[in-house]
Amino acid sequence: MILIAIISLGGIGALGAGLLYAASRKFEVYEDPRIAEVQEVLPGVNCGGCGKPGCPAFATACVNASTLEGLFCPVGGKDCMDKVAAILGLEAGAADPMVAVVRCNGTCAARPQINQYDGARSCTIAASLYGGETGCSFGCYSFGDCVTSCAFDAIHINPDTRLPEVIEDKCTSCGACVKACPKNIIELRKKGPKSRRVFVSCVNKDKGGIARKACANACIGCGKCVKECPFEAILLNDNLAYIDYQKCRLCRKCVGVCPTGAIHELNFPPKKEKPVAVKEETN
């Protein structure tokens, strides 16, 4: 009886092992070893700035793609993508360096506080409850969700203006702050030559009088910048101007005609003042 039991159990074990082996062979998932190689050269921060849910997914997408066009790691940059291209025997796609830009200039002086929020210090929570502590329902809440989301310490809240400020040298254009802002006032824009950029620092879509009453620095949708731009780089929709950085040639003509100072110019040298002609007195 003992011998029969041993033989039976051995047979059942052998049968089970055979079934497991057959199942493993049938449902085996092959993983290209290059995926691990690509993942090794990636930064590994899993920020999602590439548009994929983490570095492993991005590595898989690169290996499965026939070209790296449209695939770019903003944290690793060009050096990282050159290494990926070398592993896969492909050509690295070119991408313009990007940087996060804060499109709100509603400082404490320009946007007076009309009520006080007494709740969780979170922009997302506050945005779900009410329009904000000022008359502008489009502007920054100043609670720092963008700061918390940044893994590179590249954004901080200015204690005087209560607005986020981006540290360009630290910004990797991962887009985490863009996703964290419930008011959509942060966007990624082309860094520009010598880090020079021109953009409308406002997202208020109210009509001019209402917007100006809520914030002295608001875009009032007057359209002067649109008429002034020789490159048709400025669009006016829903009472709000927007500069297309793909068309903008950084001539800065729009900056001078904006009546509220809503258009910002960054990292440009000071404009040279034209010499005043002095008339000679004749006797």
mmCIF file of C-alpha atoms in Angstrom:
data_model
loop_
_atom_site.group_PDB
_atom_site.id
_atom_site.type_symbol
_atom_site.label_atom_id
_atom_site.label_comp_id
_atom_site.label_asym_id
_atom_site.label_seq_id
_atom_site.Cartn_x
_atom_site.Cartn_y
_atom_site.Cartn_z
ATOM 1 C CA MET A 1 0.000 0.000 0.000
ATOM 2 C CA ILE A 2 2.824 2.393 0.875
ATOM 3 C CA LEU A 3 4.526 1.654 -2.435
ATOM 4 C CA ILE A 4 1.299 2.277 -4.336
ATOM 5 C CA ALA A 5 0.804 5.595 -2.538
ATOM 6 C CA ILE A 6 4.364 6.691 -3.323
ATOM 7 C CA ILE A 7 3.982 5.746 -6.972
ATOM 8 C CA SER A 8 0.596 7.539 -7.172
ATOM 9 C CA LEU A 9 1.925 10.733 -5.573
ATOM 10 C CA GLY A 10 5.003 10.616 -7.792
ATOM 11 C CA GLY A 11 2.800 10.223 -10.859
ATOM 12 C CA ILE A 12 0.566 13.110 -9.834
ATOM 13 C CA GLY A 13 3.653 15.288 -9.157
ATOM 14 C CA ALA A 14 5.164 14.400 -12.532
ATOM 15 C CA LEU A 15 1.874 15.121 -14.289
ATOM 16 C CA GLY A 16 1.526 18.471 -12.503
ATOM 17 C CA ALA A 17 5.106 19.418 -13.364
ATOM 18 C CA GLY A 18 4.487 18.534 -16.975
ATOM 19 C CA LEU A 19 1.322 20.648 -17.101
ATOM 20 C CA LEU A 20 3.082 23.603 -15.478
ATOM 21 C CA TYR A 21 5.966 23.357 -17.953
ATOM 22 C CA ALA A 22 3.581 23.190 -20.920
ATOM 23 C CA ALA A 23 1.634 26.202 -19.585
ATOM 24 C CA SER A 24 4.801 28.204 -19.004
ATOM 25 C CA ARG A 25 5.957 27.511 -22.548
ATOM 26 C CA LYS A 26 2.580 28.373 -24.052
ATOM 27 C CA PHE A 27 2.097 31.620 -22.105
ATOM 28 C CA GLU A 28 5.746 32.654 -21.969
ATOM 29 C CA VAL A 29 6.221 36.393 -22.457
ATOM 30 C CA TYR A 30 9.437 37.249 -24.214
ATOM 31 C CA GLU A 31 11.165 40.419 -23.053
ATOM 32 C CA ASP A 32 13.736 41.961 -25.301
ATOM 33 C CA PRO A 33 17.013 42.231 -23.313
ATOM 34 C CA ARG A 34 17.548 45.673 -24.828
ATOM 35 C CA ILE A 35 14.728 47.001 -22.652
ATOM 36 C CA ALA A 36 16.895 46.507 -19.553
ATOM 37 C CA GLU A 37 19.856 48.114 -21.340
ATOM 38 C CA VAL A 38 17.817 51.185 -22.289
ATOM 39 C CA GLN A 39 16.334 51.455 -18.815
ATOM 40 C CA GLU A 40 19.839 51.400 -17.373
ATOM 41 C CA VAL A 41 20.812 54.647 -19.162
ATOM 42 C CA LEU A 42 17.571 56.461 -18.259
ATOM 43 C CA PRO A 43 17.505 58.779 -15.209
ATOM 44 C CA GLY A 44 15.118 56.487 -13.347
ATOM 45 C CA VAL A 45 13.030 59.264 -11.771
ATOM 46 C CA ASN A 46 9.755 57.943 -13.261
ATOM 47 C CA CYS A 47 8.421 61.477 -13.626
ATOM 48 C CA GLY A 48 6.218 60.796 -16.653
ATOM 49 C CA GLY A 49 7.595 63.784 -18.538
ATOM 50 C CA CYS A 50 8.142 61.586 -21.600
ATOM 51 C CA GLY A 51 4.418 60.880 -21.784
ATOM 52 C CA LYS A 52 4.824 57.293 -20.568
ATOM 53 C CA PRO A 53 4.017 55.941 -17.077
ATOM 54 C CA GLY A 54 7.599 55.716 -15.894
ATOM 55 C CA CYS A 55 11.031 54.792 -17.216
ATOM 56 C CA PRO A 56 10.297 51.050 -17.792
ATOM 57 C CA ALA A 57 7.370 51.937 -20.067
ATOM 58 C CA PHE A 58 9.473 54.482 -21.924
ATOM 59 C CA ALA A 59 12.278 51.956 -22.414
ATOM 60 C CA THR A 60 9.781 49.443 -23.799
ATOM 61 C CA ALA A 61 8.335 52.047 -26.161
ATOM 62 C CA CYS A 62 11.813 52.919 -27.467
ATOM 63 C CA VAL A 63 12.711 49.277 -28.108
ATOM 64 C CA ASN A 64 9.406 48.556 -29.856
ATOM 65 C CA ALA A 65 9.580 51.680 -32.041
ATOM 66 C CA SER A 66 11.081 51.701 -35.512
ATOM 67 C CA THR A 67 12.223 55.290 -34.997
ATOM 68 C CA LEU A 68 12.857 57.491 -31.961
ATOM 69 C CA GLU A 69 10.971 60.389 -33.530
ATOM 70 C CA GLY A 70 8.499 61.676 -30.937
ATOM 71 C CA LEU A 71 10.227 59.801 -28.099
ATOM 72 C CA PHE A 72 12.277 62.010 -25.792
ATOM 73 C CA CYS A 73 13.331 61.924 -22.147
ATOM 74 C CA PRO A 74 13.189 65.541 -20.901
ATOM 75 C CA VAL A 75 15.165 64.770 -17.741
ATOM 76 C CA GLY A 76 18.034 62.940 -19.433
ATOM 77 C CA GLY A 77 18.014 65.272 -22.430
ATOM 78 C CA LYS A 78 19.991 64.820 -25.632
ATOM 79 C CA ASP A 79 22.912 62.959 -24.001
ATOM 80 C CA CYS A 80 20.546 60.328 -22.638
ATOM 81 C CA MET A 81 18.740 59.909 -25.964
ATOM 82 C CA ASP A 82 22.066 59.554 -27.784
ATOM 83 C CA LYS A 83 22.870 56.590 -25.512
ATOM 84 C CA VAL A 84 19.433 55.067 -26.158
ATOM 85 C CA ALA A 85 19.926 55.502 -29.906
ATOM 86 C CA ALA A 86 23.340 53.811 -29.739
ATOM 87 C CA ILE A 87 21.860 50.774 -27.965
ATOM 88 C CA LEU A 88 19.057 50.411 -30.493
ATOM 89 C CA GLY A 89 21.044 51.331 -33.587
ATOM 90 C CA LEU A 90 18.689 54.208 -34.352
ATOM 91 C CA GLU A 91 19.069 57.941 -34.799
ATOM 92 C CA ALA A 92 18.133 60.101 -31.835
ATOM 93 C CA GLY A 93 15.283 62.500 -32.523
ATOM 94 C CA ALA A 94 15.882 66.209 -32.084
ATOM 95 C CA ALA A 95 13.837 68.189 -29.566
ATOM 96 C CA ASP A 96 13.893 71.826 -28.545
ATOM 97 C CA PRO A 97 14.805 72.345 -24.876
ATOM 98 C CA MET A 98 11.691 73.217 -22.872
ATOM 99 C CA VAL A 99 11.154 74.937 -19.554
ATOM 100 C CA ALA A 100 8.199 75.480 -17.235
ATOM 101 C CA VAL A 101 6.642 78.956 -17.407
ATOM 102 C CA VAL A 102 4.200 80.455 -14.894
ATOM 103 C CA ARG A 103 1.411 82.304 -16.701
ATOM 104 C CA CYS A 104 0.086 84.336 -13.791
ATOM 105 C CA ASN A 105 1.286 87.765 -12.731
ATOM 106 C CA GLY A 106 -1.371 88.382 -10.117
ATOM 107 C CA THR A 107 0.934 89.601 -7.379
ATOM 108 C CA CYS A 108 -0.391 90.658 -3.983
ATOM 109 C CA ALA A 109 -0.231 94.293 -5.068
ATOM 110 C CA ALA A 110 -2.032 93.719 -8.369
ATOM 111 C CA ARG A 111 -4.628 91.241 -7.107
ATOM 112 C CA PRO A 112 -5.956 92.282 -3.681
ATOM 113 C CA GLN A 113 -7.282 89.635 -1.322
ATOM 114 C CA ILE A 114 -11.056 89.877 -0.763
ATOM 115 C CA ASN A 115 -11.589 86.812 1.445
ATOM 116 C CA GLN A 116 -9.626 84.253 3.420
ATOM 117 C CA TYR A 117 -9.526 80.522 2.776
ATOM 118 C CA ASP A 118 -9.591 78.419 5.925
ATOM 119 C CA GLY A 119 -9.039 74.853 4.821
ATOM 120 C CA ALA A 120 -6.495 72.323 3.603
ATOM 121 C CA ARG A 121 -3.496 74.096 2.102
ATOM 122 C CA SER A 122 -3.838 72.437 -1.258
ATOM 123 C CA CYS A 123 -4.519 74.120 -4.603
ATOM 124 C CA THR A 124 -6.418 71.059 -5.848
ATOM 125 C CA ILE A 125 -8.720 70.969 -2.825
ATOM 126 C CA ALA A 126 -9.249 74.739 -2.838
ATOM 127 C CA ALA A 127 -10.041 74.723 -6.571
ATOM 128 C CA SER A 128 -12.784 72.178 -6.011
ATOM 129 C CA LEU A 129 -14.417 74.373 -3.364
ATOM 130 C CA TYR A 130 -14.330 77.968 -4.596
ATOM 131 C CA GLY A 131 -12.747 80.529 -6.916
ATOM 132 C CA GLY A 132 -9.952 81.769 -4.681
ATOM 133 C CA GLU A 133 -9.096 84.502 -2.208
ATOM 134 C CA THR A 134 -9.103 87.273 -4.832
ATOM 135 C CA GLY A 135 -11.484 88.571 -7.473
ATOM 136 C CA CYS A 136 -9.677 86.568 -10.162
ATOM 137 C CA SER A 137 -10.979 83.005 -10.355
ATOM 138 C CA PHE A 138 -8.315 82.059 -12.921
ATOM 139 C CA GLY A 139 -5.162 82.879 -10.976
ATOM 140 C CA CYS A 140 -2.746 81.072 -8.700
ATOM 141 C CA TYR A 141 -3.868 79.834 -5.257
ATOM 142 C CA SER A 142 -0.296 79.993 -3.924
ATOM 143 C CA PHE A 143 -0.581 76.817 -1.826
ATOM 144 C CA GLY A 144 2.318 75.141 -3.623
ATOM 145 C CA ASP A 145 1.003 71.945 -5.202
ATOM 146 C CA CYS A 146 3.498 72.641 -7.986
ATOM 147 C CA VAL A 147 6.332 72.906 -5.454
ATOM 148 C CA THR A 148 5.416 69.593 -3.846
ATOM 149 C CA SER A 149 5.188 67.838 -7.211
ATOM 150 C CA CYS A 150 8.667 68.892 -8.385
ATOM 151 C CA ALA A 151 11.295 66.222 -7.759
ATOM 152 C CA PHE A 152 14.114 68.581 -8.715
ATOM 153 C CA ASP A 153 13.484 71.524 -6.352
ATOM 154 C CA ALA A 154 13.061 73.745 -9.422
ATOM 155 C CA ILE A 155 10.020 75.761 -8.349
ATOM 156 C CA HIS A 156 9.264 77.828 -5.256
ATOM 157 C CA ILE A 157 6.609 80.234 -4.014
ATOM 158 C CA ASN A 158 7.870 83.805 -3.755
ATOM 159 C CA PRO A 159 6.897 84.994 -0.249
ATOM 160 C CA ASP A 160 6.356 88.574 -1.435
ATOM 161 C CA THR A 161 4.304 88.002 -4.575
ATOM 162 C CA ARG A 162 2.864 84.611 -3.498
ATOM 163 C CA LEU A 163 3.467 83.343 -7.017
ATOM 164 C CA PRO A 164 5.494 80.333 -8.176
ATOM 165 C CA GLU A 165 8.926 81.022 -9.628
ATOM 166 C CA VAL A 166 10.842 78.539 -11.776
ATOM 167 C CA ILE A 167 14.589 78.045 -11.340
ATOM 168 C CA GLU A 168 15.573 77.506 -14.971
ATOM 169 C CA ASP A 169 18.887 75.776 -14.265
ATOM 170 C CA LYS A 170 17.109 73.092 -12.237
ATOM 171 C CA CYS A 171 14.005 72.667 -14.391
ATOM 172 C CA THR A 172 14.068 69.457 -16.435
ATOM 173 C CA SER A 173 10.734 70.125 -18.183
ATOM 174 C CA CYS A 174 9.311 66.900 -16.757
ATOM 175 C CA GLY A 175 5.842 68.487 -16.641
ATOM 176 C CA ALA A 176 5.005 67.417 -13.085
ATOM 177 C CA CYS A 177 4.152 70.987 -12.032
ATOM 178 C CA VAL A 178 1.979 71.414 -15.130
ATOM 179 C CA LYS A 179 -0.108 68.398 -14.138
ATOM 180 C CA ALA A 180 -0.234 69.454 -10.479
ATOM 181 C CA CYS A 181 -1.688 72.934 -11.129
ATOM 182 C CA PRO A 182 -5.515 72.804 -11.102
ATOM 183 C CA LYS A 183 -5.746 76.277 -12.690
ATOM 184 C CA ASN A 184 -3.530 75.407 -15.691
ATOM 185 C CA ILE A 185 -1.335 78.454 -15.234
ATOM 186 C CA ILE A 186 1.926 76.531 -15.728
ATOM 187 C CA GLU A 187 2.951 75.355 -19.179
ATOM 188 C CA LEU A 188 6.056 74.045 -20.887
ATOM 189 C CA ARG A 189 7.440 76.412 -23.489
ATOM 190 C CA LYS A 190 10.475 76.345 -25.731
ATOM 191 C CA LYS A 191 13.433 77.600 -23.731
ATOM 192 C CA GLY A 192 14.504 79.813 -26.598
ATOM 193 C CA PRO A 193 17.916 81.057 -27.713
ATOM 194 C CA LYS A 194 19.936 82.210 -24.697
ATOM 195 C CA SER A 195 16.861 81.313 -22.589
ATOM 196 C CA ARG A 196 14.978 84.283 -24.002
ATOM 197 C CA ARG A 197 11.198 84.047 -24.097
ATOM 198 C CA VAL A 198 8.167 86.243 -24.617
ATOM 199 C CA PHE A 199 4.779 85.111 -23.306
ATOM 200 C CA VAL A 200 1.459 86.368 -21.966
ATOM 201 C CA SER A 201 1.567 85.948 -18.185
ATOM 202 C CA CYS A 202 -2.187 85.637 -17.704
ATOM 203 C CA VAL A 203 -4.940 83.057 -18.214
ATOM 204 C CA ASN A 204 -7.934 85.232 -17.282
ATOM 205 C CA LYS A 205 -10.722 84.841 -19.846
ATOM 206 C CA ASP A 206 -13.081 87.442 -18.385
ATOM 207 C CA LYS A 207 -13.937 90.545 -20.398
ATOM 208 C CA GLY A 208 -11.479 93.408 -20.167
ATOM 209 C CA GLY A 209 -13.183 95.515 -17.507
ATOM 210 C CA ILE A 210 -13.878 92.563 -15.231
ATOM 211 C CA ALA A 211 -10.377 91.142 -15.638
ATOM 212 C CA ARG A 212 -8.724 94.518 -14.964
ATOM 213 C CA LYS A 213 -10.835 95.064 -11.855
ATOM 214 C CA ALA A 214 -9.768 91.688 -10.465
ATOM 215 C CA CYS A 215 -6.086 92.120 -11.349
ATOM 216 C CA ALA A 216 -4.197 95.195 -12.509
ATOM 217 C CA ASN A 217 -1.791 92.980 -14.486
ATOM 218 C CA ALA A 218 -4.444 90.978 -16.329
ATOM 219 C CA CYS A 219 -4.739 90.631 -20.087
ATOM 220 C CA ILE A 220 -7.822 92.630 -21.103
ATOM 221 C CA GLY A 221 -8.113 91.209 -24.615
ATOM 222 C CA CYS A 222 -7.634 94.576 -26.295
ATOM 223 C CA GLY A 223 -5.897 93.005 -29.295
ATOM 224 C CA LYS A 224 -3.150 95.618 -29.602
ATOM 225 C CA CYS A 225 -0.467 92.927 -29.432
ATOM 226 C CA VAL A 226 -2.179 90.954 -32.207
ATOM 227 C CA LYS A 227 -2.137 93.964 -34.525
ATOM 228 C CA GLU A 228 1.464 94.811 -33.642
ATOM 229 C CA CYS A 229 2.944 91.332 -34.273
ATOM 230 C CA PRO A 230 4.477 91.125 -37.781
ATOM 231 C CA PHE A 231 4.687 87.310 -37.638
ATOM 232 C CA GLU A 232 1.061 86.498 -36.762
ATOM 233 C CA ALA A 233 2.314 84.702 -33.668
ATOM 234 C CA ILE A 234 -0.372 86.016 -31.291
ATOM 235 C CA LEU A 235 -3.882 84.632 -31.078
ATOM 236 C CA LEU A 236 -6.822 86.216 -29.281
ATOM 237 C CA ASN A 237 -9.479 83.797 -28.036
ATOM 238 C CA ASP A 238 -12.017 84.228 -25.222
ATOM 239 C CA ASN A 239 -10.698 87.697 -24.350
ATOM 240 C CA LEU A 240 -7.198 86.308 -23.833
ATOM 241 C CA ALA A 241 -4.040 86.720 -25.916
ATOM 242 C CA TYR A 242 -1.637 83.818 -26.385
ATOM 243 C CA ILE A 243 1.794 83.854 -28.042
ATOM 244 C CA ASP A 244 2.634 80.810 -30.167
ATOM 245 C CA TYR A 245 6.301 80.145 -29.401
ATOM 246 C CA GLN A 246 6.675 78.235 -32.664
ATOM 247 C CA LYS A 247 5.936 81.420 -34.635
ATOM 248 C CA CYS A 248 7.351 84.045 -32.271
ATOM 249 C CA ARG A 249 10.615 85.637 -33.458
ATOM 250 C CA LEU A 250 11.272 87.477 -30.172
ATOM 251 C CA CYS A 251 11.011 90.927 -31.737
ATOM 252 C CA ARG A 252 9.251 92.138 -28.548
ATOM 253 C CA LYS A 253 7.076 94.678 -30.346
ATOM 254 C CA CYS A 254 4.060 93.295 -28.504
ATOM 255 C CA VAL A 255 5.633 94.035 -25.112
ATOM 256 C CA GLY A 256 5.664 97.763 -25.692
ATOM 257 C CA VAL A 257 2.018 98.054 -26.729
ATOM 258 C CA CYS A 258 0.470 95.977 -23.917
ATOM 259 C CA PRO A 259 -1.360 98.487 -21.661
ATOM 260 C CA THR A 260 -1.311 96.257 -18.563
ATOM 261 C CA GLY A 261 2.164 94.754 -18.790
ATOM 262 C CA ALA A 262 0.695 91.274 -19.181
ATOM 263 C CA ILE A 263 3.300 90.303 -21.778
ATOM 264 C CA HIS A 264 6.596 89.302 -20.197
ATOM 265 C CA GLU A 265 10.069 89.217 -21.721
ATOM 266 C CA LEU A 266 12.667 87.062 -19.986
ATOM 267 C CA ASN A 267 16.471 87.166 -20.096
ATOM 268 C CA PHE A 268 16.765 89.927 -22.675
ATOM 269 C CA PRO A 269 19.419 92.642 -22.343
ATOM 270 C CA PRO A 270 18.099 96.109 -21.485
ATOM 271 C CA LYS A 271 16.844 98.059 -24.466
ATOM 272 C CA LYS A 272 19.115 100.833 -25.574
ATOM 273 C CA GLU A 273 17.569 104.235 -25.219
ATOM 274 C CA LYS A 274 17.584 106.316 -28.350
ATOM 275 C CA PRO A 275 19.691 109.478 -27.965
ATOM 276 C CA VAL A 276 17.680 112.650 -27.830
ATOM 277 C CA ALA A 277 18.596 115.002 -30.602
ATOM 278 C CA VAL A 278 19.667 118.439 -29.324
ATOM 279 C CA LYS A 279 18.838 121.364 -31.544
ATOM 280 C CA GLU A 280 21.623 123.893 -31.993
ATOM 281 C CA GLU A 281 20.665 127.429 -31.080
ATOM 282 C CA THR A 282 21.276 129.979 -33.780
ATOM 283 C CA ASN A 283 21.980 133.601 -33.022
#
